[in-house]
Short mmCIF file of C-alpha atoms in Angstrom, two decimals:
data_model
loop_
_atom_site.label_atom_id
_atom_site.label_comp_id
_atom_site.label_asym_id
_atom_site.label_seq_id
_atom_site.Cartn_x
_atom_site.Cartn_y
_atom_site.Cartn_z
CA MET A 176 -21.41 12.99 -14.76
CA GLU A 177 -24.47 13.90 -12.71
CA THR A 178 -24.38 10.46 -11.08
CA LEU A 179 -20.70 10.92 -10.24
CA PHE A 180 -21.35 14.22 -8.48
CA SER A 181 -24.29 12.76 -6.55
CA ASN A 182 -22.08 9.84 -5.46
CA LEU A 183 -19.36 12.23 -4.35
CA GLY A 184 -22.02 14.14 -2.45
CA VAL A 185 -22.88 10.93 -0.58
CA GLY A 186 -19.18 10.55 0.23
CA PHE A 187 -18.80 14.12 1.51
CA ALA A 188 -21.90 13.70 3.67
CA ALA A 189 -20.45 10.49 5.15
CA VAL A 190 -17.05 12.03 5.91
CA MET A 191 -18.50 15.23 7.37
CA ALA A 192 -21.25 13.45 9.35
CA LEU A 193 -21.41 14.56 12.99
CA GLN A 194 -21.35 11.94 15.75
CA ASN A 195 -22.23 12.66 19.36
CA VAL A 196 -19.22 12.12 21.63
CA SER A 197 -19.33 12.42 25.42
CA LEU A 198 -16.88 15.07 26.66
CA LEU A 199 -16.86 16.13 30.33
CA GLY A 200 -20.36 14.77 30.72
CA LEU A 201 -21.66 16.68 27.70
CA SER A 202 -22.74 15.20 24.36
CA VAL A 203 -20.75 17.09 21.72
CA PRO A 204 -21.29 16.57 17.95
CA ILE A 205 -17.90 15.94 16.28
CA PRO A 206 -17.07 14.92 12.66
CA MET A 207 -15.30 11.73 13.77
CA ASN A 208 -14.46 10.53 10.24
CA LEU A 209 -12.49 13.74 9.69
CA ILE A 210 -10.66 13.02 12.95
CA TYR A 211 -9.84 9.48 11.72
CA ALA A 212 -8.55 10.92 8.42
CA PHE A 213 -6.37 13.39 10.33
CA LEU A 214 -5.04 10.62 12.61
CA GLY A 215 -4.21 8.45 9.62
CA CYS A 216 -2.37 11.33 7.90
CA VAL A 217 -0.38 12.17 11.05
CA ILE A 218 0.57 8.54 11.74
CA GLY A 219 1.39 7.98 8.05
CA THR A 220 3.63 11.06 7.93
CA LEU A 221 5.31 10.02 11.17
CA ILE A 222 5.94 6.50 9.85
CA GLY A 223 7.19 7.87 6.54
CA VAL A 224 9.60 10.18 8.37
CA LEU A 225 11.08 7.46 10.61
CA PRO A 226 13.40 5.27 8.51
CA GLY A 227 12.94 1.55 8.94
CA LEU A 228 9.17 1.50 9.32
CA GLY A 229 6.88 1.47 6.31
CA PRO A 230 3.12 1.64 5.78
CA VAL A 231 2.82 -2.15 5.48
CA ALA A 232 4.29 -2.78 8.96
CA THR A 233 2.30 0.09 10.48
CA ILE A 234 -1.05 -0.93 9.00
CA ALA A 235 -0.36 -4.52 10.11
CA MET A 236 0.28 -3.26 13.65
CA LEU A 237 -2.85 -1.11 13.71
CA LEU A 238 -5.24 -3.68 12.21
CA PRO A 239 -6.39 -4.90 15.67
CA ALA A 240 -7.13 -1.30 16.68
CA THR A 241 -9.77 -1.06 13.93
CA TYR A 242 -11.96 -3.55 15.84
CA ALA A 243 -13.03 -0.71 18.12
CA LEU A 244 -13.72 1.71 15.24
CA PRO A 245 -16.70 1.89 12.89
CA PRO A 246 -15.93 0.32 9.46
CA LEU A 247 -15.69 3.61 7.54
CA GLY A 248 -13.59 5.30 10.23
CA GLY A 249 -11.16 2.37 10.43
CA LEU A 250 -10.67 2.19 6.64
CA ILE A 251 -10.27 5.98 6.36
CA MET A 252 -7.53 5.90 9.00
CA LEU A 253 -5.65 2.98 7.39
CA ALA A 254 -5.88 4.58 3.93
CA GLY A 255 -4.52 7.84 5.40
CA ILE A 256 -1.54 5.95 6.81
CA TYR A 257 -0.77 4.51 3.37
CA TYR A 258 -0.76 7.70 1.29
CA GLY A 259 0.49 9.76 4.26
CA ALA A 260 3.64 7.62 4.37
CA GLN A 261 4.39 8.64 0.77
CA TYR A 262 4.51 12.30 1.90
CA GLY A 263 6.55 11.64 5.04
CA GLY A 264 9.06 9.43 3.27
CA SER A 265 10.21 12.34 1.14
CA THR A 266 11.17 14.36 4.25
CA THR A 267 13.82 11.88 5.37
CA ALA A 268 14.93 11.22 1.80
CA ILE A 269 15.63 14.94 1.29
CA LEU A 270 16.95 15.93 4.72
CA VAL A 271 18.77 12.76 5.86
CA ASN A 272 19.49 10.86 2.62
CA LEU A 273 17.58 7.90 4.07
CA PRO A 274 14.28 6.77 2.51
CA GLY A 275 11.48 6.72 5.07
CA GLU A 276 10.02 3.89 3.02
CA THR A 277 10.70 2.07 -0.25
CA SER A 278 8.94 4.43 -2.64
CA SER A 279 11.16 7.32 -1.46
CA VAL A 280 14.44 5.61 -2.38
CA VAL A 281 14.87 7.50 -5.65
CA THR A 282 13.94 10.83 -4.02
CA CYS A 283 17.22 10.56 -2.06
CA ILE A 284 19.28 10.85 -5.23
CA ASP A 285 18.40 14.43 -6.14
CA GLY A 286 16.46 15.56 -3.05
CA TYR A 287 19.45 15.27 -0.72
CA GLN A 288 21.72 16.99 -3.23
CA MET A 289 19.25 19.89 -3.35
CA ALA A 290 19.36 20.07 0.47
CA ARG A 291 23.17 20.16 0.46
CA ARG A 292 23.01 23.06 -1.99
CA GLY A 293 20.78 25.03 0.41
CA ARG A 294 17.53 24.19 -1.42
CA ALA A 295 16.00 21.78 1.10
CA GLY A 296 12.86 23.91 1.47
CA VAL A 297 12.31 24.04 -2.30
CA ALA A 298 12.78 20.26 -2.56
CA LEU A 299 10.28 19.62 0.26
CA THR A 300 7.72 21.99 -1.29
CA THR A 301 8.19 20.35 -4.70
CA ALA A 302 7.57 16.94 -3.16
CA ALA A 303 4.49 18.16 -1.28
CA LEU A 304 2.94 19.98 -4.26
CA GLY A 305 3.63 17.08 -6.62
CA SER A 306 2.14 14.60 -4.17
CA PHE A 307 -0.93 16.79 -3.61
CA PHE A 308 -1.62 17.26 -7.32
CA ALA A 309 -1.08 13.57 -8.08
CA GLY A 310 -3.24 12.50 -5.14
CA CYS A 311 -6.11 14.73 -6.25
CA VAL A 312 -5.97 13.55 -9.88
CA ALA A 313 -5.72 9.89 -8.86
CA THR A 314 -8.68 10.28 -6.48
CA LEU A 315 -10.76 11.73 -9.32
CA LEU A 316 -9.73 8.79 -11.54
CA LEU A 317 -10.74 6.39 -8.77
CA ALA A 318 -14.14 8.08 -8.49
CA ALA A 319 -14.65 8.17 -12.28
CA PHE A 320 -13.67 4.57 -13.04
CA ALA A 321 -15.06 2.88 -9.92
CA ALA A 322 -18.69 2.65 -11.06
CA PRO A 323 -18.02 1.38 -14.65
CA LEU A 324 -15.52 -1.21 -13.41
CA ALA A 325 -17.92 -2.39 -10.73
CA GLU A 326 -20.59 -2.87 -13.42
CA VAL A 327 -18.14 -5.06 -15.37
CA ALA A 328 -17.28 -6.98 -12.20
CA PHE A 329 -20.94 -7.93 -11.73
CA LYS A 330 -20.62 -9.98 -14.93
CA PHE A 331 -17.85 -12.05 -13.37
CA GLY A 332 -18.66 -15.60 -12.35
CA PRO A 333 -16.51 -17.99 -10.25
CA ALA A 334 -14.43 -18.97 -13.31
CA GLU A 335 -13.68 -15.33 -14.17
CA TYR A 336 -12.72 -14.50 -10.59
CA PHE A 337 -10.38 -17.49 -10.43
CA SER A 338 -8.70 -16.48 -13.70
CA LEU A 339 -8.44 -12.87 -12.53
CA MET A 340 -6.69 -13.99 -9.34
CA VAL A 341 -4.28 -16.16 -11.37
CA LEU A 342 -3.48 -13.08 -13.48
CA GLY A 343 -3.06 -11.01 -10.31
CA LEU A 344 -0.61 -13.45 -8.74
CA ILE A 345 1.43 -13.80 -11.93
CA GLY A 346 1.50 -10.01 -12.24
CA ALA A 347 2.73 -9.79 -8.66
CA VAL A 348 5.56 -12.19 -9.52
CA VAL A 349 6.53 -10.36 -12.72
CA LEU A 350 6.51 -6.89 -11.12
CA ALA A 351 8.17 -7.92 -7.85
CA SER A 352 11.79 -6.85 -7.46
CA GLY A 353 14.43 -9.56 -7.22
CA SER A 354 14.48 -13.16 -8.38
CA LEU A 355 11.49 -14.58 -10.25
CA VAL A 356 12.04 -17.99 -8.67
CA LYS A 357 12.03 -16.52 -5.15
CA ALA A 358 8.86 -14.54 -5.88
CA ILE A 359 7.11 -17.69 -7.16
CA CYS A 360 8.20 -19.62 -4.07
CA MET A 361 6.83 -16.89 -1.81
CA ILE A 362 3.49 -16.91 -3.67
CA LEU A 363 3.26 -20.70 -3.30
CA LEU A 364 4.10 -20.51 0.41
CA GLY A 365 1.34 -17.95 0.84
CA LEU A 366 -1.14 -20.14 -1.04
CA LEU A 367 -0.23 -23.14 1.14
CA GLY A 368 -0.57 -21.06 4.31
CA GLY A 369 -4.07 -20.05 3.23
CA LEU A 370 -5.10 -23.74 3.09
CA VAL A 371 -4.48 -24.32 6.81
CA GLY A 372 -7.70 -24.79 8.79
CA THR A 373 -11.05 -26.50 8.31
CA ASP A 374 -12.31 -27.24 4.80
CA VAL A 375 -15.62 -25.40 4.50
CA ASN A 376 -17.10 -28.04 2.18
CA SER A 377 -16.16 -31.28 3.97
CA GLY A 378 -15.49 -29.98 7.49
CA VAL A 379 -12.17 -31.87 7.53
CA SER A 380 -9.21 -30.24 9.28
CA ARG A 381 -6.27 -29.57 6.91
CA TYR A 382 -2.62 -29.06 7.88
CA ALA A 383 -3.58 -28.16 11.46
CA PHE A 384 -1.42 -30.96 12.96
CA ASP A 385 -3.95 -31.50 15.76
CA ILE A 386 -3.33 -27.99 17.10
CA PRO A 387 -6.77 -26.67 18.14
CA GLU A 388 -5.77 -23.04 17.60
CA LEU A 389 -5.11 -23.76 13.90
CA SER A 390 -8.52 -25.30 13.25
CA ASP A 391 -9.83 -21.91 12.07
CA GLY A 392 -6.71 -21.23 10.00
CA ILE A 393 -3.66 -19.06 10.52
CA GLY A 394 -4.65 -15.56 11.62
CA PHE A 395 -4.11 -12.95 8.91
CA VAL A 396 -3.11 -10.28 11.45
CA GLY A 397 -0.43 -12.54 12.93
CA VAL A 398 1.11 -13.29 9.53
CA ALA A 399 1.12 -9.64 8.43
CA MET A 400 2.45 -8.31 11.71
CA GLY A 401 5.11 -11.01 11.95
CA VAL A 402 6.42 -10.88 8.37
CA PHE A 403 6.35 -7.08 8.16
CA GLY A 404 6.35 -5.77 11.74
CA PHE A 405 8.58 -8.10 13.79
CA ALA A 406 10.85 -8.95 10.86
CA GLU A 407 11.34 -5.24 10.05
CA VAL A 408 12.35 -4.53 13.64
CA MET A 409 14.88 -7.39 13.66
CA ALA A 410 16.32 -6.34 10.30
CA ASN A 411 16.80 -2.73 11.46
CA LEU A 412 18.35 -3.74 14.77
CA ALA A 413 20.82 -5.89 12.86
CA GLN A 414 22.08 -2.82 11.00
CA LYS A 415 24.38 -0.19 12.41
CA GLU A 416 22.54 3.06 13.09
CA ASN A 417 24.09 5.80 11.02
CA ARG A 418 22.12 8.95 10.31
CA GLU A 419 23.51 12.25 9.11
CA VAL A 420 20.66 14.55 10.18
CA PHE A 421 20.34 17.76 8.19
CA THR A 422 20.76 20.40 10.91
CA SER A 423 20.75 23.59 8.83
CA ARG A 424 17.64 25.70 9.20
CA VAL A 425 15.15 25.13 6.38
CA THR A 426 14.33 28.62 5.13
CA THR A 427 13.12 29.30 1.57
CA LEU A 428 10.13 27.03 0.98
CA PHE A 429 8.59 28.67 -2.06
CA PRO A 430 10.08 27.64 -5.45
CA GLU A 431 11.03 30.29 -7.97
CA ALA A 432 9.22 30.78 -11.30
CA ALA A 433 11.96 28.82 -13.11
CA ASP A 434 11.48 25.94 -10.66
CA PHE A 435 7.73 25.87 -11.30
CA LYS A 436 8.38 25.80 -15.04
CA ARG A 437 10.73 22.82 -14.67
CA MET A 438 8.50 20.82 -12.32
CA ILE A 439 5.15 21.04 -14.17
CA ALA A 440 5.89 18.48 -16.92
CA PRO A 441 7.56 15.94 -14.55
CA ILE A 442 4.59 16.17 -12.16
CA LEU A 443 2.15 15.54 -15.02
CA ARG A 444 4.18 12.61 -16.39
CA GLY A 445 4.73 11.15 -12.91
CA THR A 446 1.02 11.42 -12.13
CA ALA A 447 0.04 9.67 -15.37
CA LEU A 448 2.58 6.85 -14.98
CA GLY A 449 1.86 6.37 -11.27
CA SER A 450 -1.90 6.24 -11.85
CA LEU A 451 -1.40 3.44 -14.38
CA LEU A 452 1.16 1.41 -12.42
CA GLY A 453 -0.86 1.62 -9.20
CA ILE A 454 -3.66 -0.39 -10.78
CA LEU A 455 -1.41 -3.22 -11.97
CA PRO A 456 -1.11 -6.33 -9.77
CA GLY A 457 2.20 -6.34 -7.92
CA GLY A 458 2.69 -2.67 -8.74
CA GLY A 459 2.29 0.15 -6.30
CA ALA A 460 4.09 3.22 -5.05
CA ALA A 461 7.66 1.86 -5.18
CA LEU A 462 7.43 0.62 -8.78
CA ALA A 463 5.78 3.90 -9.84
CA ALA A 464 8.52 6.03 -8.23
CA PHE A 465 11.34 4.05 -9.89
CA GLY A 466 9.56 4.06 -13.24
CA ALA A 467 8.87 7.80 -13.15
CA TYR A 468 12.49 8.63 -12.27
CA SER A 469 13.82 6.44 -15.10
CA LEU A 470 11.35 7.97 -17.57
CA GLU A 471 12.20 11.52 -16.51
CA LYS A 472 15.91 10.83 -16.82
CA LYS A 473 15.38 9.80 -20.44
CA VAL A 474 13.03 12.59 -21.59
CA SER A 475 14.19 15.58 -19.53
CA LYS A 476 16.19 18.39 -21.16
CA ASN A 477 18.20 18.63 -17.92
CA SER A 478 19.20 14.95 -17.74
CA ALA A 479 22.83 15.92 -17.08
CA GLU A 480 21.76 17.41 -13.73
CA PHE A 481 20.19 14.17 -12.47
CA GLY A 482 22.05 12.94 -9.41
CA LYS A 483 23.34 16.47 -8.72
CA GLY A 484 20.12 18.08 -7.48
CA ALA A 485 17.68 18.18 -10.41
CA ILE A 486 14.24 19.33 -9.30
CA GLU A 487 12.70 16.93 -11.85
CA GLY A 488 14.26 14.04 -9.90
CA VAL A 489 12.11 15.01 -6.91
CA ALA A 490 8.90 16.09 -8.66
CA ALA A 491 8.40 13.02 -10.87
CA PRO A 492 8.87 10.14 -8.36
CA GLU A 493 6.99 11.94 -5.57
CA SER A 494 4.02 12.54 -7.88
CA ALA A 495 4.13 8.97 -9.16
CA ASN A 496 4.26 7.25 -5.76
CA ASN A 497 1.29 9.21 -4.44
CA ALA A 498 -0.80 8.67 -7.57
CA ALA A 499 -0.07 4.93 -7.40
CA SER A 500 -1.00 4.72 -3.73
CA GLN A 501 -4.46 6.16 -4.58
CA THR A 502 -5.22 4.21 -7.77
CA SER A 503 -4.22 0.90 -6.16
CA PHE A 504 -7.62 1.15 -4.42
CA ILE A 505 -9.38 0.73 -7.81
CA PRO A 506 -8.96 -3.08 -8.19
CA LEU A 507 -9.57 -3.54 -4.45
CA LEU A 508 -12.84 -1.60 -4.29
CA THR A 509 -14.23 -2.65 -7.69
CA LEU A 510 -13.03 -6.26 -8.09
CA GLY A 511 -12.10 -7.22 -4.54
CA ILE A 512 -8.56 -8.07 -5.71
CA PRO A 513 -5.62 -6.54 -3.78
CA PRO A 514 -2.85 -5.43 -6.21
CA ASN A 515 -0.15 -5.12 -3.51
CA ALA A 516 0.66 -5.93 0.11
CA VAL A 517 -0.96 -2.80 1.58
CA MET A 518 -4.21 -3.52 -0.26
CA ALA A 519 -4.04 -7.11 1.02
CA LEU A 520 -4.02 -5.63 4.52
CA MET A 521 -7.01 -3.47 3.59
CA VAL A 522 -8.81 -6.69 2.61
CA GLY A 523 -8.02 -7.96 6.10
CA ALA A 524 -9.42 -4.76 7.63
CA MET A 525 -12.63 -5.08 5.61
CA THR A 526 -12.95 -8.75 6.58
CA ILE A 527 -12.59 -7.79 10.27
CA HIS A 528 -15.74 -5.68 9.84
CA ASN A 529 -17.58 -8.42 7.89
CA ILE A 530 -17.33 -6.49 4.61
CA GLN A 531 -16.74 -8.62 1.50
CA PRO A 532 -14.44 -6.63 -0.84
CA GLY A 533 -15.75 -6.38 -4.38
CA PRO A 534 -18.32 -4.67 -6.58
CA GLN A 535 -21.19 -5.38 -4.16
CA VAL A 536 -19.69 -2.86 -1.69
CA MET A 537 -20.75 -0.02 -3.99
CA THR A 538 -24.38 -1.12 -4.02
CA SER A 539 -24.74 -2.62 -0.54
CA ASN A 540 -22.70 0.03 1.31
CA PRO A 541 -22.41 3.18 -0.87
CA THR A 542 -21.75 5.38 2.17
CA LEU A 543 -18.57 3.41 2.98
CA PHE A 544 -17.46 3.17 -0.66
CA TRP A 545 -17.82 6.86 -1.57
CA GLY A 546 -16.89 8.05 1.92
CA LEU A 547 -13.52 6.32 1.60
CA ILE A 548 -12.89 7.89 -1.82
CA VAL A 549 -13.80 11.41 -0.67
CA SER A 550 -11.65 11.02 2.47
CA MET A 551 -8.59 10.58 0.22
CA TRP A 552 -9.03 14.02 -1.32
CA ILE A 553 -9.51 15.60 2.11
CA GLY A 554 -6.53 13.64 3.43
CA ASN A 555 -4.27 14.97 0.66
CA LEU A 556 -5.26 18.51 1.61
CA MET A 557 -4.49 17.77 5.27
CA LEU A 558 -1.07 16.36 4.33
CA VAL A 559 0.03 19.53 2.52
CA ILE A 560 -0.91 21.55 5.60
CA LEU A 561 0.82 19.04 7.90
CA ASN A 562 4.06 18.60 5.98
CA LEU A 563 5.31 22.07 5.12
CA PRO A 564 4.72 24.13 8.31
CA LEU A 565 5.78 21.29 10.62
CA ILE A 566 9.09 20.40 8.96
CA GLY A 567 11.01 21.41 12.11
CA ILE A 568 9.08 18.89 14.22
CA TRP A 569 9.65 16.06 11.71
CA VAL A 570 13.39 16.80 11.65
CA LYS A 571 13.55 16.62 15.46
CA LEU A 572 11.89 13.19 15.36
CA LEU A 573 14.83 11.93 13.30
CA THR A 574 17.10 12.35 16.31
CA VAL A 575 15.16 9.73 18.33
CA PRO A 576 17.42 6.61 18.60
CA TYR A 577 16.10 3.33 17.19
CA ARG A 578 16.84 1.55 20.45
CA LEU A 579 14.10 3.61 22.13
CA LEU A 580 11.56 3.14 19.35
CA TYR A 581 11.64 -0.59 18.72
CA PRO A 582 10.86 -1.98 22.21
CA ALA A 583 7.72 0.16 22.21
CA ILE A 584 6.82 -1.08 18.72
CA LEU A 585 7.22 -4.75 19.74
CA VAL A 586 5.12 -4.29 22.88
CA PHE A 587 2.43 -2.54 20.83
CA CYS A 588 2.46 -5.40 18.29
CA CYS A 589 2.09 -8.07 20.99
CA ILE A 590 -0.80 -6.25 22.67
CA GLY A 591 -2.51 -5.79 19.30
CA VAL A 592 -2.18 -9.46 18.29
CA TYR A 593 -3.37 -10.66 21.70
CA THR A 594 -6.49 -8.47 21.66
CA VAL A 595 -7.74 -9.99 18.37
CA ASN A 596 -8.69 -13.34 19.96
CA ASN A 597 -7.43 -12.88 23.55
CA ASN A 598 -5.11 -15.80 22.86
CA VAL A 599 -1.40 -16.05 23.78
CA PHE A 600 -0.91 -18.60 20.98
CA ASP A 601 -1.40 -15.79 18.43
CA VAL A 602 1.51 -13.86 19.96
CA PHE A 603 3.82 -16.88 19.66
CA LEU A 604 2.60 -17.48 16.09
CA THR A 605 3.37 -13.85 15.21
CA ALA A 606 6.85 -14.16 16.73
CA ALA A 607 7.43 -17.32 14.65
CA PHE A 608 6.38 -15.52 11.47
CA GLY A 609 8.61 -12.61 12.49
CA PHE A 610 11.61 -14.96 12.62
CA ILE A 611 10.57 -16.55 9.30
CA GLY A 612 10.17 -13.07 7.76
CA TYR A 613 13.65 -12.08 8.98
CA ILE A 614 15.14 -15.22 7.38
CA PHE A 615 13.32 -14.36 4.14
CA GLN A 616 14.83 -10.86 4.21
CA LYS A 617 18.30 -12.32 4.66
CA LEU A 618 17.66 -14.62 1.69
CA GLY A 619 16.49 -11.70 -0.44
CA CYS A 620 12.85 -12.84 -0.58
CA GLU A 621 10.07 -10.24 -0.56
CA GLY A 622 7.24 -10.65 1.92
CA ALA A 623 4.61 -8.99 -0.29
CA PRO A 624 4.04 -11.97 -2.66
CA LEU A 625 3.63 -14.26 0.38
CA LEU A 626 0.95 -11.99 1.85
CA LEU A 627 -0.86 -11.72 -1.50
CA GLY A 628 -0.82 -15.50 -1.85
CA PHE A 629 -2.09 -15.90 1.71
CA VAL A 630 -5.02 -13.53 1.10
CA LEU A 631 -5.92 -14.71 -2.40
CA GLY A 632 -5.39 -18.44 -1.71
CA PRO A 633 -8.71 -19.14 0.06
CA MET A 634 -10.57 -16.94 -2.46
CA MET A 635 -8.97 -18.77 -5.37
CA GLU A 636 -9.82 -22.16 -3.90
CA GLU A 637 -13.42 -21.13 -3.26
CA ASN A 638 -13.95 -19.87 -6.82
CA PHE A 639 -12.11 -22.82 -8.35
CA ARG A 640 -14.26 -25.37 -6.54
CA ARG A 641 -17.46 -23.41 -7.18
CA SER A 642 -16.63 -23.31 -10.93
CA LEU A 643 -16.15 -27.07 -11.02
CA LEU A 644 -19.37 -27.66 -9.08
CA LEU A 645 -21.35 -25.52 -11.53
CA SER A 646 -19.70 -27.18 -14.55
CA ARG A 647 -20.01 -30.69 -13.01
CA GLY A 648 -16.28 -31.23 -12.92
CA ASP A 649 -15.54 -29.90 -16.41
CA PHE A 650 -12.13 -28.16 -16.28
CA THR A 651 -12.67 -26.59 -19.70
CA VAL A 652 -15.05 -24.09 -18.10
CA PHE A 653 -12.06 -21.79 -17.52
CA PHE A 654 -11.31 -21.71 -21.26
CA THR A 655 -14.80 -21.87 -22.79
CA ARG A 656 -16.01 -18.72 -20.99
CA PRO A 657 -14.60 -15.83 -23.09
CA LEU A 658 -13.69 -13.42 -20.25
CA SER A 659 -12.01 -16.17 -18.21
CA ALA A 660 -10.09 -17.37 -21.26
CA CYS A 661 -8.88 -13.81 -22.03
CA LEU A 662 -7.60 -13.38 -18.48
CA LEU A 663 -5.72 -16.70 -18.60
CA VAL A 664 -4.24 -15.82 -22.00
CA ALA A 665 -3.06 -12.48 -20.56
CA ALA A 666 -1.45 -14.38 -17.68
CA ALA A 667 0.29 -16.74 -20.12
CA ILE A 668 1.54 -13.78 -22.19
CA LEU A 669 3.01 -12.21 -19.04
CA VAL A 670 4.88 -15.43 -18.27
CA VAL A 671 6.24 -15.65 -21.83
CA VAL A 672 7.20 -11.97 -22.02
CA VAL A 673 9.14 -12.00 -18.75
CA THR A 674 11.27 -14.93 -19.97
CA ILE A 675 12.48 -12.97 -23.02
CA PRO A 676 16.17 -12.18 -22.30
CA ALA A 677 15.90 -8.43 -23.01
CA ILE A 678 12.81 -8.05 -20.82
CA LYS A 679 14.35 -10.21 -18.10
CA LYS A 680 17.48 -8.05 -18.02
CA THR A 681 15.40 -4.83 -17.90
CA ARG A 682 13.35 -6.24 -15.03
CA GLU A 683 16.47 -7.14 -13.05
CA VAL A 684 17.84 -3.60 -13.22
CA ALA A 685 14.47 -1.82 -12.87
CA PHE A 686 14.89 -1.33 -9.13
CA VAL A 687 18.59 -0.45 -9.25
CA GLU A 688 19.48 3.17 -9.83
CA GLU A 689 22.98 4.29 -10.65
#
């Protein structure tokens, strides 16, 4: 416990550290990391409020901007965007009946009904308080479990890492919404995309088709921005804009004593479930929100009110999605394995700054590791302050037409992609992936498994080949090492379980709410 507090002290010192900034010719000490946390929270809330843009697309667009920032500042800002979007998404779900992003879909069901009954302020406060509590608890869990898990990770060899990545990809397939076959195809496409470039062992160019720009591989930023940024814009422009903005003045914000009594248990259950599901590969905020709502509907004494404005239907999913967004950092920071698409983008951000994700970050760069964790707690506090008093501003933003937003977004994307390598080819490549991503959306294929496959592919290949080199070509190394064998058995069990008819049917309806 003493070590934990000393580590958190290192994190607080890193976040609060003063940096000299030149203002009007004067050198002024400013806590820049706090500024980056605030920027991330504001941008995340803004993105959550505006329907049609999610944290994945936004982080993909802002990845190039982190080149100019210090590593800790860049990661703090991107993390703030992720969990900030969970807060902002509830605003549109409650006031407009449109989810700002995927994890807020179920909040629409009861949140909007509460708004129509004149309880919009109570619904918004419930969402904010639930998110804040869940975020704080999940951050403490992240701090408590990070060090022990990192110690375990140091015992991993190449064989164990390969098996862990196999388990991660299979988990991503099992927990992805939609068709299993489509999810597998997207994973395989991502793995193949990761093979493009020069083989580090032989120096031979692979799948580059004599295009010099592909000799170093397909740029991660281009893929992410195309599949999530450009494709999202095209998909939203293809839909008719129809928003019923809640114009009534939001008055009573503070819940009554009876409301507090009803929301406590759902917040606790949502926090617990979200914390668990956030760690799982392929999980994340959306899965946690749907799971928490379904659980609450089954165990609540007021289940008859669900769909008509039950406060439990807002408290549980909003707590779960924020808890999951925080705990999804656990496998990333301790094992170097991204459990979802947003964490895959965080891997890209760390790679940009020459930081190898994994357990060595804690020992080689403790200031960055603990600074990022502490910034999450501070960010959650900022978000409560940002969301409730500024509701009027967020509502006004909803009146901005899409046709004015998206040209600016596309221009920003193109500038960002170009600045990575100062190469026009990257812009065309991003546009191509945007078109491909749009086709995938039309076919009902998720982009997240593709991105996970693209990120994990090169890492899997490297650990696979290293294992065979160390074992002199003996493939049984993956089964004779106990930890590797256990991970592969767990992966096989997942595959078998998901093919059971009852489980398969449950999975198909998991993301569909009546």
